[in-house]
Amino acid sequence: MSLLGLCRAANLCSFGHNAAKSALRDRKARLCLLCGDASQRLCGEFEYLAETAGVPLHRMQVTSDEVKRATQFKAAVLTINDRGFADKMTALTTPNT
């Protein structure tokens, strides 16, 4: 969550349906994140959008309320628009094998 807070402070992420959708369509997004409490419809829509844009999508175990505590934005979907932050978030959200 602290990484999301840093990313938000650097203005390198897009929060919410419309902003995340625009980031994916404009090819600015490097990673799409869905909260654990995202609706099935929202998940399906962003799975399609992320696949179409060639952007990895990760489902987080955190809720939109937890995202709000870390970033001051309540959103069930967000994109990270910077390669460095996206790589670090991917490393943190991918389970070790």
mmCIF file of C-alpha atoms in Angstrom:
data_model
loop_
_atom_site.group_PDB
_atom_site.id
_atom_site.type_symbol
_atom_site.label_atom_id
_atom_site.label_comp_id
_atom_site.label_asym_id
_atom_site.label_seq_id
_atom_site.Cartn_x
_atom_site.Cartn_y
_atom_site.Cartn_z
ATOM 1 C CA MET A 1 0.000 0.000 0.000
ATOM 2 C CA SER A 2 2.861 2.391 0.679
ATOM 3 C CA LEU A 3 4.090 1.899 -2.901
ATOM 4 C CA LEU A 4 0.655 2.964 -4.168
ATOM 5 C CA GLY A 5 0.883 6.045 -1.959
ATOM 6 C CA LEU A 6 4.259 6.950 -3.473
ATOM 7 C CA CYS A 7 2.966 6.333 -6.979
ATOM 8 C CA ARG A 8 -0.020 8.588 -6.313
ATOM 9 C CA ALA A 9 2.194 11.317 -4.858
ATOM 10 C CA ALA A 10 4.297 11.190 -8.030
ATOM 11 C CA ASN A 11 1.081 11.429 -10.100
ATOM 12 C CA LEU A 12 1.941 8.231 -11.959
ATOM 13 C CA CYS A 13 -1.339 6.352 -11.573
ATOM 14 C CA SER A 14 -4.943 6.632 -12.701
ATOM 15 C CA PHE A 15 -7.750 5.868 -10.240
ATOM 16 C CA GLY A 16 -11.279 4.812 -11.054
ATOM 17 C CA HIS A 17 -13.163 3.481 -14.034
ATOM 18 C CA ASN A 18 -12.896 6.412 -16.449
ATOM 19 C CA ALA A 19 -9.302 7.389 -15.664
ATOM 20 C CA ALA A 20 -8.030 3.800 -15.822
ATOM 21 C CA LYS A 21 -9.941 3.159 -19.044
ATOM 22 C CA SER A 22 -8.413 6.278 -20.617
ATOM 23 C CA ALA A 23 -4.905 5.299 -19.505
ATOM 24 C CA LEU A 24 -5.326 1.870 -21.101
ATOM 25 C CA ARG A 25 -6.787 3.246 -24.325
ATOM 26 C CA ASP A 26 -4.113 5.970 -24.583
ATOM 27 C CA ARG A 27 -1.374 3.358 -24.005
ATOM 28 C CA LYS A 28 -0.121 5.167 -20.881
ATOM 29 C CA ALA A 29 -0.814 2.315 -18.456
ATOM 30 C CA ARG A 30 1.948 -0.149 -17.603
ATOM 31 C CA LEU A 31 -0.059 -2.228 -15.105
ATOM 32 C CA CYS A 32 -3.749 -2.529 -14.286
ATOM 33 C CA LEU A 33 -4.804 -3.423 -10.742
ATOM 34 C CA LEU A 34 -8.209 -4.645 -9.574
ATOM 35 C CA CYS A 35 -9.196 -4.646 -5.910
ATOM 36 C CA GLY A 36 -10.558 -7.761 -4.283
ATOM 37 C CA ASP A 37 -13.999 -6.157 -3.921
ATOM 38 C CA ALA A 38 -14.302 -5.134 -7.598
ATOM 39 C CA SER A 39 -17.541 -6.256 -9.243
ATOM 40 C CA GLN A 40 -17.568 -9.122 -11.696
ATOM 41 C CA ARG A 41 -18.691 -6.734 -14.460
ATOM 42 C CA LEU A 42 -15.789 -4.364 -13.751
ATOM 43 C CA CYS A 43 -13.318 -7.254 -13.698
ATOM 44 C CA GLY A 44 -14.567 -8.572 -17.027
ATOM 45 C CA GLU A 45 -14.427 -5.149 -18.654
ATOM 46 C CA PHE A 46 -10.888 -4.432 -17.510
ATOM 47 C CA GLU A 47 -9.632 -7.933 -18.300
ATOM 48 C CA TYR A 48 -10.702 -7.247 -21.894
ATOM 49 C CA LEU A 49 -9.277 -3.698 -21.961
ATOM 50 C CA ALA A 50 -5.942 -4.754 -20.450
ATOM 51 C CA GLU A 51 -5.605 -7.693 -22.828
ATOM 52 C CA THR A 52 -6.428 -5.460 -25.802
ATOM 53 C CA ALA A 53 -3.832 -2.896 -24.678
ATOM 54 C CA GLY A 54 -1.223 -5.572 -23.913
ATOM 55 C CA VAL A 55 -1.013 -4.496 -20.273
ATOM 56 C CA PRO A 56 -0.668 -7.014 -17.428
ATOM 57 C CA LEU A 57 -3.572 -7.137 -14.988
ATOM 58 C CA HIS A 58 -3.286 -8.194 -11.345
ATOM 59 C CA ARG A 59 -6.027 -8.802 -8.820
ATOM 60 C CA MET A 60 -5.059 -7.520 -5.420
ATOM 61 C CA GLN A 61 -6.216 -8.969 -2.122
ATOM 62 C CA VAL A 62 -6.871 -5.482 -0.752
ATOM 63 C CA THR A 63 -10.203 -3.682 -0.840
ATOM 64 C CA SER A 64 -11.018 -0.300 -2.321
ATOM 65 C CA ASP A 65 -11.267 1.070 1.235
ATOM 66 C CA GLU A 66 -7.659 0.016 1.894
ATOM 67 C CA VAL A 67 -6.601 1.711 -1.347
ATOM 68 C CA LYS A 68 -8.378 4.861 -0.164
ATOM 69 C CA ARG A 69 -6.490 4.834 3.149
ATOM 70 C CA ALA A 70 -3.174 4.644 1.270
ATOM 71 C CA THR A 71 -3.914 7.042 -1.597
ATOM 72 C CA GLN A 72 -6.913 9.220 -0.649
ATOM 73 C CA PHE A 73 -8.785 7.837 -3.698
ATOM 74 C CA LYS A 74 -11.420 5.143 -3.358
ATOM 75 C CA ALA A 75 -11.280 3.050 -6.495
ATOM 76 C CA ALA A 76 -11.746 -0.617 -7.306
ATOM 77 C CA VAL A 77 -9.582 -0.310 -10.429
ATOM 78 C CA LEU A 78 -6.420 1.666 -11.079
ATOM 79 C CA THR A 79 -3.514 1.743 -13.445
ATOM 80 C CA ILE A 80 0.132 2.424 -12.796
ATOM 81 C CA ASN A 81 1.543 4.546 -15.593
ATOM 82 C CA ASP A 82 5.268 4.222 -14.910
ATOM 83 C CA ARG A 83 7.435 1.224 -15.805
ATOM 84 C CA GLY A 84 9.518 1.303 -12.587
ATOM 85 C CA PHE A 85 6.515 1.431 -10.262
ATOM 86 C CA ALA A 86 4.727 -1.193 -12.378
ATOM 87 C CA ASP A 87 7.702 -3.579 -12.213
ATOM 88 C CA LYS A 88 8.007 -3.180 -8.434
ATOM 89 C CA MET A 89 4.259 -3.662 -7.910
ATOM 90 C CA THR A 90 4.331 -6.780 -10.111
ATOM 91 C CA ALA A 91 7.170 -8.186 -8.011
ATOM 92 C CA LEU A 92 5.207 -7.490 -4.837
ATOM 93 C CA THR A 93 1.870 -8.895 -6.064
ATOM 94 C CA THR A 94 3.238 -12.026 -7.760
ATOM 95 C CA PRO A 95 3.555 -14.979 -5.363
ATOM 96 C CA ASN A 96 7.004 -16.534 -5.022
ATOM 97 C CA THR A 97 7.335 -19.993 -6.538
#
